[in-house]
Amino acid sequence: MTRMAVIFGTLAVLWNASATFALDLPTSSGEDGKLAAFFKTYLDQAFQDEPLMATRQGDHRFDDALDDLSPEARAAHVERDRKALAELPRQVTFAKLSRNAQIDFEILQHHLNREIWLAENFRPFEDDPRVYGGYLTESIYLLLTQSTLPKATKLKNAIARMALVPRVVEQAKATIKIPSRVKLETAIQQTKGAIGFYTDELFTLAGEPKGEGELGARAKVIVAALEDYLTFLRENVLPKATESWRIGKDLFVRKLELELDSGISADEVLAEAQAEAIRVEREMAVVARQLWGTTFPGRPIPPDDAEGRRLMTRLVLAELGKDHGAPESLVSDARATVAAIKTFIAKNDILTLPEPDQCRVIEMPEFQRGNSVAYLNPAPPLDVRGSSEYAISPPPSDWTQDRVASYLQEYNRSMLKILTIHEAYPGHYVQLEASNQNPSLIRKILSSGTFAEGWAVYTEQMMLDQGFGAGDLALRLHQLKFYLRAVVNAILDHEMHVGEMTDAQAMELLTGRAFQTEGEAVGKIIRSKQSSCQLSTYFVGRTAFNRLRLKVQRNLGDGFQLGRYHEAVLAHGTLPVKYLPELVPASLKAGR
């Protein structure tokens, strides 16, 4: 999973003499130049309005400010987007653009349409308290962990922004109405993590004495405000929280169309995922059969029918899952997988790895936990020398021993290798580093989650197909299990929001069909209730990449070169996958 901001970022820094960074970027002329100028003007206004998004994208001019989250300000943002959508075709003539600029035009137009529709149909500031977490804690965390500004400047900006955090708390208390319980409970846990951040971690990241000076004074005020906010969530909001979290068929169908932008309908996604789940189960059974004799020597194999094959696969996975580390070593165990994976990529010309390597493997901050086990937070597009973070969440301290054991069994040593391939090498980290080098700022900033997740899932099988793991059947079985999770994600996403799937039915799907452990399945059910459509991006994106690879490789025959192909795929930014069949063959003709 990637935490990259997919909304937008500011480019004003690139054209303002007082900007913190002056990036050397190519300029466009003619109609292409008009599109670039339009985008600059739009984003300059957008990030004066929304300083946190500017920080997320690496524009540090507004690092000492924080968003106005009042209803009036948020309504003004929507009107800003409406005006931009209306003005875009008036100021830029689509037919006069180069083909690459036409694609950028379409990406920007689609983005504006999506943002307006989302604002008209969803009210996250009222019914999803998690949305405030970014403003309360991430707004400070990013200044200290990703910005390449001098330490003194980062600290000054952090102190100035911290003065505004209590205002966010008050706005949240005035705005939150009746959220769903599942979102509220996560917000409560993240608020606890936020209190811990301002009590301890803040000072470690800032390199300042705990609780001292102006930083300590600001933190003390924030902790008091957050403790009050935590009481408010528990005592005022929790008693009113509902079990209503499904968005329904009409909203899901339209949202999926807008979020994926891949030319496939919700019903088509579901049908393809259901068929693919059956295929992957069969392939897993073939691998599990080969492992049975050495895993359970002398023990009769289960009957060769559907029920028996699932039992066989489940038993083999459970036994293999015993090879895992301790809760406190989960992050270091993941770090240990990196060197071998990177060596394999370079030796086998999978693609060119980024230099210098800026990816840090870290323990996920507590205030960001609750939605996923791992994520990749990439270097921001406008501060590309900032670090990228491959973050892994250890099991929560309040879990029972049985649930912790289940969690560690799920993320055993084989699965950690697949996770590192997905999140870092050659998955999210490598792909997003390449995206940051793309000359199109529209593509850098308005990124496609379907591309990002699809690429990461594609790389899992590709690496093993090319020989990573030297034919280790246990590793292959876990790769198939990880992919089956992506397939089942799409089924779960649809059935939880369009259908009437219960928790018990979802648990059976995840543990019975997808062989997930109970701890992993519980987390995925919670995630499916907290979000909609994002869980479908993995399968839809991976399917698009597989079909592209098949078409290109068939056309080139013996002339197909894997490393060259991968670099051609990543050369166009993180854009909607529907454009790849047009763009990739053209890149391959141009040479490596």
XYZ file of C-alpha atoms in Angstrom:
592
model
C 0.000 0.000 0.000
C 1.218 3.510 -0.764
C 0.356 6.580 1.228
C 1.212 8.958 -1.609
C -1.129 11.921 -1.812
C -3.325 11.362 -4.862
C -5.214 14.629 -4.683
C -2.799 17.318 -5.854
C 0.333 19.293 -4.944
C 1.629 22.770 -5.471
C 3.881 23.767 -8.271
C 3.951 27.433 -7.360
C 7.305 26.824 -5.711
C 8.727 26.238 -9.147
C 7.859 29.646 -10.491
C 8.046 31.980 -7.499
C 11.279 33.851 -6.845
C 10.722 33.551 -3.099
C 10.160 29.803 -3.274
C 12.044 27.515 -0.936
C 13.172 25.301 -3.817
C 13.894 26.242 -7.420
C 13.675 23.089 -9.493
C 15.256 22.951 -12.929
C 12.373 21.725 -15.062
C 11.737 21.870 -18.808
C 9.410 24.601 -20.010
C 6.712 24.205 -22.633
C 5.699 26.524 -25.418
C 2.577 26.942 -27.537
C -0.615 25.269 -26.402
C 1.321 22.860 -24.185
C 2.704 25.919 -22.419
C -0.813 27.255 -21.880
C -1.765 24.018 -20.121
C 1.333 24.229 -17.920
C 0.558 27.855 -17.051
C -3.055 26.997 -16.238
C -1.922 24.214 -13.934
C 0.587 26.503 -12.209
C -2.045 29.106 -11.488
C -4.529 26.537 -10.200
C -2.048 24.849 -7.920
C -0.606 28.067 -6.582
C -4.064 28.985 -5.287
C -4.821 25.445 -4.131
C -1.807 25.259 -1.884
C -2.223 28.639 -0.379
C -5.631 27.253 0.613
C -4.308 23.864 1.791
C -0.816 24.067 3.297
C -0.727 20.428 4.467
C -1.097 19.187 0.910
C 1.719 21.517 -0.127
C 3.935 19.937 2.518
C 2.950 16.457 1.413
C 4.042 17.283 -2.116
C 7.312 18.902 -1.061
C 6.527 22.617 -1.425
C 7.772 24.063 1.863
C 6.670 27.686 1.501
C 3.604 27.021 3.650
C 5.173 24.736 6.277
C 4.435 27.278 9.017
C 0.699 27.392 8.186
C -2.195 24.937 8.467
C -5.492 24.536 6.658
C -8.665 26.358 7.561
C -11.097 23.440 7.962
C -14.255 25.478 8.459
C -17.278 24.611 6.301
C -16.937 27.951 4.519
C -13.307 27.299 3.571
C -14.031 23.777 2.372
C -16.952 25.032 0.265
C -14.633 27.611 -1.278
C -12.241 24.832 -2.277
C -15.039 23.101 -4.187
C -15.938 26.338 -5.949
C -12.287 26.788 -6.851
C -12.337 23.382 -8.536
C -15.622 24.119 -10.317
C -14.166 27.300 -11.733
C -10.994 25.516 -12.858
C -13.021 22.764 -14.548
C -15.067 25.326 -16.472
C -12.041 27.429 -17.426
C -9.780 24.579 -18.540
C -11.298 24.048 -22.037
C -11.760 27.805 -22.462
C -8.104 28.589 -21.862
C -6.535 25.488 -23.448
C -7.530 24.083 -26.858
C -7.328 20.303 -26.585
C -6.893 19.691 -30.332
C -3.796 21.922 -30.442
C -1.956 20.024 -27.686
C 0.737 17.423 -28.275
C -0.428 13.883 -27.502
C 1.406 13.800 -24.176
C -0.156 17.126 -23.193
C -3.591 15.854 -24.261
C -3.166 13.003 -21.778
C -2.200 15.517 -19.095
C -5.258 17.611 -19.972
C -7.489 14.550 -19.560
C -5.856 13.624 -16.247
C -6.403 17.127 -14.855
C -9.981 17.300 -16.123
C -10.766 13.890 -14.643
C -9.204 14.886 -11.332
C -11.355 18.006 -11.053
C -14.514 16.073 -11.930
C -13.689 13.450 -9.311
C -12.934 15.946 -6.556
C -16.178 17.827 -7.178
C -18.221 14.619 -7.228
C -16.617 13.360 -4.014
C -17.334 16.682 -2.296
C -20.962 16.531 -3.424
C -21.546 12.958 -2.279
C -19.413 12.418 0.831
C -18.904 14.368 4.059
C -15.681 13.013 5.606
C -15.141 15.975 7.937
C -18.539 15.275 9.459
C -18.680 11.484 9.495
C -15.058 10.257 9.427
C -12.994 11.563 12.372
C -9.883 9.875 10.964
C -9.579 12.703 8.425
C -8.383 15.080 11.132
C -5.371 12.917 11.960
C -3.324 14.299 9.093
C -3.737 17.858 10.325
C -3.204 16.981 13.981
C -0.014 14.933 13.671
C 1.169 14.141 10.144
C 1.427 17.885 9.470
C 4.281 18.057 12.001
C 5.736 14.595 11.404
C 6.397 15.291 7.709
C 8.285 18.503 8.474
C 10.746 16.579 10.624
C 11.089 13.393 8.562
C 10.828 14.213 4.847
C 11.778 17.840 4.332
C 15.359 18.541 3.196
C 15.329 22.035 4.702
C 17.953 22.868 7.367
C 17.130 21.602 10.834
C 16.676 25.083 12.274
C 14.164 25.988 9.558
C 12.231 22.753 10.002
C 12.051 23.299 13.745
C 10.899 26.898 13.321
C 8.165 25.825 10.911
C 7.092 22.977 13.180
C 6.740 25.299 16.189
C 4.725 27.799 14.130
C 2.425 25.092 12.761
C 2.018 23.488 16.182
C 0.475 26.732 17.432
C -2.393 26.074 14.991
C -3.065 22.441 15.920
C -5.429 23.225 18.840
C -7.565 25.165 16.331
C -7.948 21.939 14.342
C -9.121 20.165 17.481
C -11.776 22.801 18.066
C -12.885 22.631 14.430
C -13.150 18.849 14.652
C -15.287 19.063 17.796
C -17.584 21.575 16.090
C -17.876 19.584 12.839
C -18.027 15.871 13.679
C -21.607 14.633 13.769
C -22.579 10.941 13.758
C -19.807 8.767 12.290
C -19.767 5.025 11.863
C -18.372 3.203 14.867
C -15.622 1.461 12.889
C -14.140 4.763 11.697
C -14.515 6.389 15.092
C -12.761 3.557 16.928
C -9.763 3.888 14.627
C -9.750 7.659 15.130
C -9.712 7.097 18.899
C -6.710 4.757 18.606
C -4.904 7.210 16.344
C -5.587 10.058 18.745
C -3.961 8.017 21.506
C -0.990 7.618 19.177
C -0.985 11.371 18.541
C -0.746 12.041 22.287
C 2.204 9.680 22.428
C 3.807 11.478 19.466
C 3.688 14.884 21.152
C 4.812 13.374 24.451
C 7.850 11.456 23.192
C 8.531 10.881 19.482
C 8.347 14.554 18.502
C 11.441 15.360 20.545
C 13.400 12.402 19.204
C 12.668 13.426 15.607
C 13.462 17.077 16.308
C 16.659 16.224 18.171
C 15.574 18.401 21.075
C 15.406 17.744 24.853
C 12.092 16.204 25.842
C 9.551 18.721 27.127
C 11.927 21.669 27.066
C 11.955 25.044 25.366
C 9.380 26.452 22.997
C 8.889 23.041 21.361
C 8.056 21.530 24.745
C 5.660 24.344 25.565
C 3.815 23.978 22.284
C 3.653 20.198 22.706
C 2.217 20.541 26.200
C -0.653 22.683 24.882
C -1.337 20.188 22.085
C -1.319 17.201 24.454
C -3.908 18.930 26.637
C -6.049 19.682 23.576
C -5.739 16.097 22.312
C -6.633 14.632 25.682
C -9.742 16.816 25.683
C -10.454 15.702 22.111
C -10.051 12.045 23.106
C -12.585 12.537 25.893
C -14.915 14.227 23.418
C -14.686 11.307 20.977
C -15.279 8.729 23.689
C -17.989 10.457 25.679
C -19.803 12.694 23.180
C -19.422 10.937 19.845
C -19.058 7.217 20.581
C -22.523 6.857 22.195
C -24.075 8.253 18.977
C -21.936 6.258 16.527
C -23.765 4.007 14.092
C -23.116 0.724 12.326
C -23.897 2.374 8.990
C -20.816 2.261 6.767
C -21.970 0.837 3.404
C -22.057 3.457 0.650
C -24.519 1.501 -1.537
C -24.530 0.411 -5.156
C -25.053 3.730 -6.932
C -22.281 5.553 -5.109
C -19.916 2.582 -5.285
C -20.336 2.106 -9.037
C -19.688 5.767 -9.804
C -16.874 6.120 -7.288
C -15.109 3.034 -8.651
C -15.329 4.450 -12.159
C -13.812 7.751 -11.014
C -11.173 6.337 -8.667
C -9.864 3.601 -10.984
C -10.217 5.471 -14.292
C -9.364 2.215 -16.032
C -12.291 1.661 -18.390
C -13.790 -1.255 -16.447
C -17.124 -1.338 -14.613
C -17.816 -2.481 -11.061
C -19.660 -5.583 -12.292
C -16.771 -6.477 -14.609
C -14.263 -6.116 -11.769
C -16.314 -8.453 -9.585
C -16.764 -11.080 -12.299
C -13.072 -11.099 -13.219
C -12.019 -11.276 -9.571
C -14.325 -14.205 -8.845
C -12.946 -16.154 -11.806
C -9.344 -15.302 -10.925
C -9.811 -16.392 -7.306
C -10.756 -19.878 -8.486
C -7.705 -20.049 -10.766
C -5.266 -18.922 -8.077
C -6.698 -21.380 -5.541
C -6.011 -24.204 -7.975
C -2.450 -23.040 -8.541
C -1.866 -22.832 -4.799
C -3.107 -26.390 -4.408
C -0.561 -27.601 -6.970
C 2.281 -25.983 -5.021
C 0.950 -27.141 -1.652
C 0.777 -30.714 -2.963
C 4.484 -30.585 -3.792
C 5.235 -29.365 -0.265
C 3.022 -31.832 1.567
C 5.407 -34.761 1.717
C 8.287 -32.772 3.223
C 6.055 -30.672 5.461
C 4.092 -33.633 6.878
C 6.263 -36.722 6.237
C 4.300 -39.957 6.520
C 0.958 -38.211 6.947
C -1.757 -39.029 4.358
C -2.596 -36.128 2.067
C -6.212 -34.890 2.316
C -8.767 -36.129 -0.242
C -8.377 -34.742 -3.754
C -11.602 -32.754 -3.943
C -12.323 -29.040 -3.469
C -12.667 -29.297 0.295
C -9.614 -31.512 0.635
C -7.429 -29.302 -1.515
C -8.317 -26.248 0.549
C -7.531 -28.153 3.729
C -4.213 -29.293 2.275
C -3.248 -25.729 1.315
C -4.343 -24.330 4.673
C -2.380 -26.913 6.657
C 0.781 -26.381 4.636
C 0.532 -22.594 5.018
C -0.061 -22.911 8.758
C 3.026 -25.067 9.170
C 5.189 -22.785 7.030
C 3.882 -19.784 8.958
C 5.632 -21.017 12.106
C 8.892 -19.710 10.652
C 8.578 -16.137 11.894
C 10.291 -13.632 14.129
C 9.203 -11.930 17.340
C 6.974 -8.825 17.489
C 9.925 -6.637 18.378
C 12.001 -7.936 15.441
C 9.398 -7.484 12.694
C 10.976 -4.303 11.328
C 14.547 -5.594 11.524
C 13.446 -8.842 9.860
C 12.003 -6.804 6.977
C 15.225 -4.798 6.702
C 17.129 -8.073 6.412
C 15.242 -8.958 3.215
C 16.340 -5.823 1.331
C 19.943 -6.645 0.361
C 19.210 -9.975 -1.312
C 16.268 -8.539 -3.246
C 18.270 -5.554 -4.517
C 21.199 -7.782 -5.512
C 18.879 -10.037 -7.491
C 17.279 -7.088 -9.297
C 20.645 -5.691 -10.373
C 22.153 -9.047 -11.337
C 19.171 -10.077 -13.448
C 18.539 -6.704 -15.133
C 15.004 -6.416 -13.791
C 15.337 -2.619 -14.048
C 17.689 0.146 -12.953
C 17.443 0.823 -9.216
C 17.358 4.402 -7.887
C 20.658 5.971 -6.859
C 21.097 7.104 -4.202
C 18.802 4.749 -2.322
C 16.594 6.910 -0.085
C 14.258 4.241 1.274
C 14.176 3.837 5.057
C 12.537 0.793 6.658
C 10.849 2.035 9.839
C 8.360 1.034 12.488
C 5.022 2.582 11.598
C 4.248 5.548 13.869
C 1.386 4.710 16.196
C -0.721 7.669 15.075
C -0.745 6.239 11.515
C -1.741 2.684 12.428
C -5.165 1.165 12.023
C -5.608 0.944 8.237
C -2.820 -1.310 6.987
C 0.091 -3.484 8.076
C 2.599 -1.669 5.874
C 2.839 1.315 3.570
C 5.347 3.176 1.438
C 5.411 6.919 1.994
C 7.457 8.175 -0.974
C 9.716 11.181 -1.250
C 7.473 14.118 -2.200
C 7.551 15.078 -5.901
C 8.697 18.634 -5.218
C 11.394 17.697 -2.707
C 12.700 14.584 -4.399
C 15.782 14.239 -2.207
C 13.569 13.721 0.806
C 13.434 10.213 2.230
C 10.927 7.501 1.414
C 9.584 5.405 4.290
C 8.696 1.725 4.080
C 6.745 1.496 7.324
C 5.676 -1.726 9.034
C 3.267 -1.929 11.940
C 4.069 -4.305 14.807
C 1.091 -5.977 16.481
C -0.646 -3.587 18.912
C 0.387 -3.900 22.534
C -3.189 -4.513 23.695
C -3.685 -7.619 21.513
C -4.012 -11.050 23.109
C -1.153 -13.531 22.749
C -3.233 -15.646 20.364
C -3.948 -12.711 18.080
C -0.285 -11.653 18.097
C 0.718 -15.200 17.205
C -1.783 -15.166 14.334
C -0.365 -11.875 13.089
C 3.224 -13.129 13.151
C 2.203 -16.347 11.430
C 0.698 -14.261 8.624
C 3.834 -12.133 8.278
C 6.342 -14.949 8.471
C 9.795 -14.856 6.877
C 8.560 -15.819 3.411
C 5.724 -13.304 3.486
C 8.067 -10.511 4.587
C 10.092 -11.042 1.408
C 6.957 -10.671 -0.710
C 5.931 -7.619 1.319
C 9.322 -5.981 0.701
C 9.078 -6.685 -3.028
C 5.624 -5.053 -3.057
C 6.352 -2.015 -0.898
C 9.926 -1.259 -1.901
C 12.017 -3.196 -4.437
C 10.992 -3.135 -7.255
C 7.487 -2.178 -6.097
C 6.257 1.119 -4.694
C 9.561 2.722 -3.759
C 11.272 2.093 -7.102
C 8.186 2.989 -9.135
C 7.487 6.230 -7.270
C 11.133 7.302 -7.433
C 10.868 6.908 -11.208
C 7.595 8.836 -11.179
C 9.275 11.726 -9.365
C 11.690 12.048 -12.299
C 8.918 12.348 -14.892
C 8.882 15.785 -16.570
C 5.078 16.029 -16.457
C 4.136 17.721 -13.198
C 0.490 16.874 -13.732
C 1.395 13.183 -13.727
C 3.719 13.571 -10.750
C 1.100 15.239 -8.605
C -2.182 13.718 -9.795
C -1.067 10.142 -9.339
C -3.079 7.014 -10.092
C -3.478 4.603 -7.196
C -4.483 1.870 -9.630
C -1.134 2.204 -11.429
C 0.850 2.258 -8.176
C -0.870 -0.728 -6.568
C -1.075 -2.668 -9.815
C 2.641 -2.317 -10.454
C 3.485 -3.429 -6.908
C 1.333 -6.561 -7.195
C 2.699 -7.318 -10.688
C 6.276 -7.308 -9.379
C 5.595 -10.015 -6.785
C 5.061 -12.819 -9.295
C 7.492 -11.357 -11.825
C 10.398 -11.522 -9.354
C 9.792 -15.182 -8.561
C 9.216 -16.014 -12.225
C 12.667 -14.591 -12.962
C 14.235 -16.794 -10.299
C 14.200 -14.890 -7.022
C 14.132 -17.460 -4.248
C 15.766 -20.100 -6.443
C 12.569 -22.096 -6.789
C 11.659 -22.045 -3.090
C 8.167 -23.556 -3.077
C 7.320 -22.018 0.290
C 8.088 -18.579 -1.128
C 6.000 -19.297 -4.230
C 3.049 -20.446 -2.125
C 3.179 -17.223 -0.120
C 3.440 -15.153 -3.290
C 0.289 -16.807 -4.578
C -1.392 -16.254 -1.234
C -0.431 -12.564 -1.296
C -1.810 -12.253 -4.822
C -5.008 -14.086 -3.852
C -5.401 -11.453 -1.150
C -5.363 -8.754 -3.861
C -7.975 -10.653 -5.862
C -10.220 -11.204 -2.861
C -9.798 -7.531 -1.881
C -11.844 -6.623 -4.955
C -14.566 -9.138 -4.097
C -14.700 -7.943 -0.490
C -14.775 -4.289 -1.580
C -17.782 -4.872 -3.840
C -19.769 -7.177 -1.596
C -19.305 -5.077 1.547
C -20.573 -1.891 -0.093
C -22.892 -3.050 -2.871
C -24.146 -6.255 -1.295
C -25.081 -7.142 2.259
C -22.032 -9.189 3.227
C -21.862 -9.749 6.984
C -18.725 -9.884 9.105
C -19.114 -13.656 9.370
C -19.359 -14.009 5.589
C -16.381 -11.724 5.104
C -14.390 -13.770 7.606
C -15.225 -16.949 5.723
C -14.143 -15.350 2.444
C -10.833 -14.193 3.869
C -9.913 -17.180 6.031
C -11.727 -19.920 4.102
C -11.105 -18.839 0.514
C -7.997 -16.653 0.831
C -6.236 -18.618 3.628
C -5.651 -15.513 5.751
C -5.099 -15.836 9.464
C -7.749 -14.521 11.820
C -5.751 -11.439 12.837
C -5.147 -10.390 9.231
C -8.773 -11.037 8.299
C -10.141 -8.956 11.180
C -7.962 -6.035 10.098
C -9.050 -6.354 6.470
C -12.733 -6.373 7.397
C -12.229 -3.181 9.385
C -10.383 -1.628 6.464
C -13.140 -2.578 4.013
C -15.672 -0.750 6.182
C -13.489 2.327 6.503
C -12.835 2.757 2.797
C -14.459 2.003 -0.531
C -12.956 1.291 -3.962
C -9.303 1.478 -2.842
C -9.230 -2.263 -2.169
C -10.118 -2.856 -5.821
C -7.085 -0.990 -7.150
C -4.689 -3.887 -6.492
C -6.468 -6.426 -8.666
C -7.559 -4.039 -11.405
C -4.086 -2.539 -11.682
C -2.319 -5.893 -11.693
C -4.687 -7.221 -14.359
C -3.881 -4.220 -16.551
C -0.141 -4.762 -16.162
C -0.428 -8.464 -16.940
C -2.421 -7.803 -20.095
C 0.041 -5.128 -21.198
C 3.021 -7.437 -20.654
C 1.330 -10.241 -22.579
C 0.533 -8.016 -25.540
C 3.951 -6.389 -25.738
C 5.893 -9.619 -25.257
C 3.837 -11.423 -27.901
C 4.420 -8.596 -30.366
C 8.180 -8.437 -29.773
C 8.845 -12.161 -29.531
C 12.558 -12.913 -29.045
C 13.273 -9.180 -29.113
C 11.539 -8.666 -25.773
C 13.941 -7.446 -23.056
C 12.494 -7.443 -19.551
C 14.561 -4.619 -18.048
C 13.963 -2.366 -21.018
C 10.242 -3.152 -20.890
C 9.966 -2.317 -17.177
C 11.770 0.974 -17.630
C 9.462 1.838 -20.529
C 6.460 1.116 -18.296
C 7.763 3.399 -15.542
C 8.862 6.160 -17.899
C 5.449 7.821 -18.136
C 4.690 8.606 -14.503
C 1.987 7.198 -12.254
C -0.817 7.741 -14.723
C -4.094 5.882 -15.406
C -3.319 2.399 -16.707
C -5.630 2.857 -19.693
C -2.924 4.957 -21.395
C -0.159 2.345 -21.128
C -1.003 0.279 -24.264
C -0.479 3.451 -26.283
C 2.586 4.849 -24.533
C 4.756 1.822 -23.723
C 5.209 0.475 -27.288
C 6.231 3.963 -28.425
C 8.877 4.120 -25.675
C 10.233 0.711 -26.630
C 10.695 1.850 -30.227
C 12.757 4.795 -28.993
C 15.294 2.492 -27.316
C 16.655 2.176 -23.800
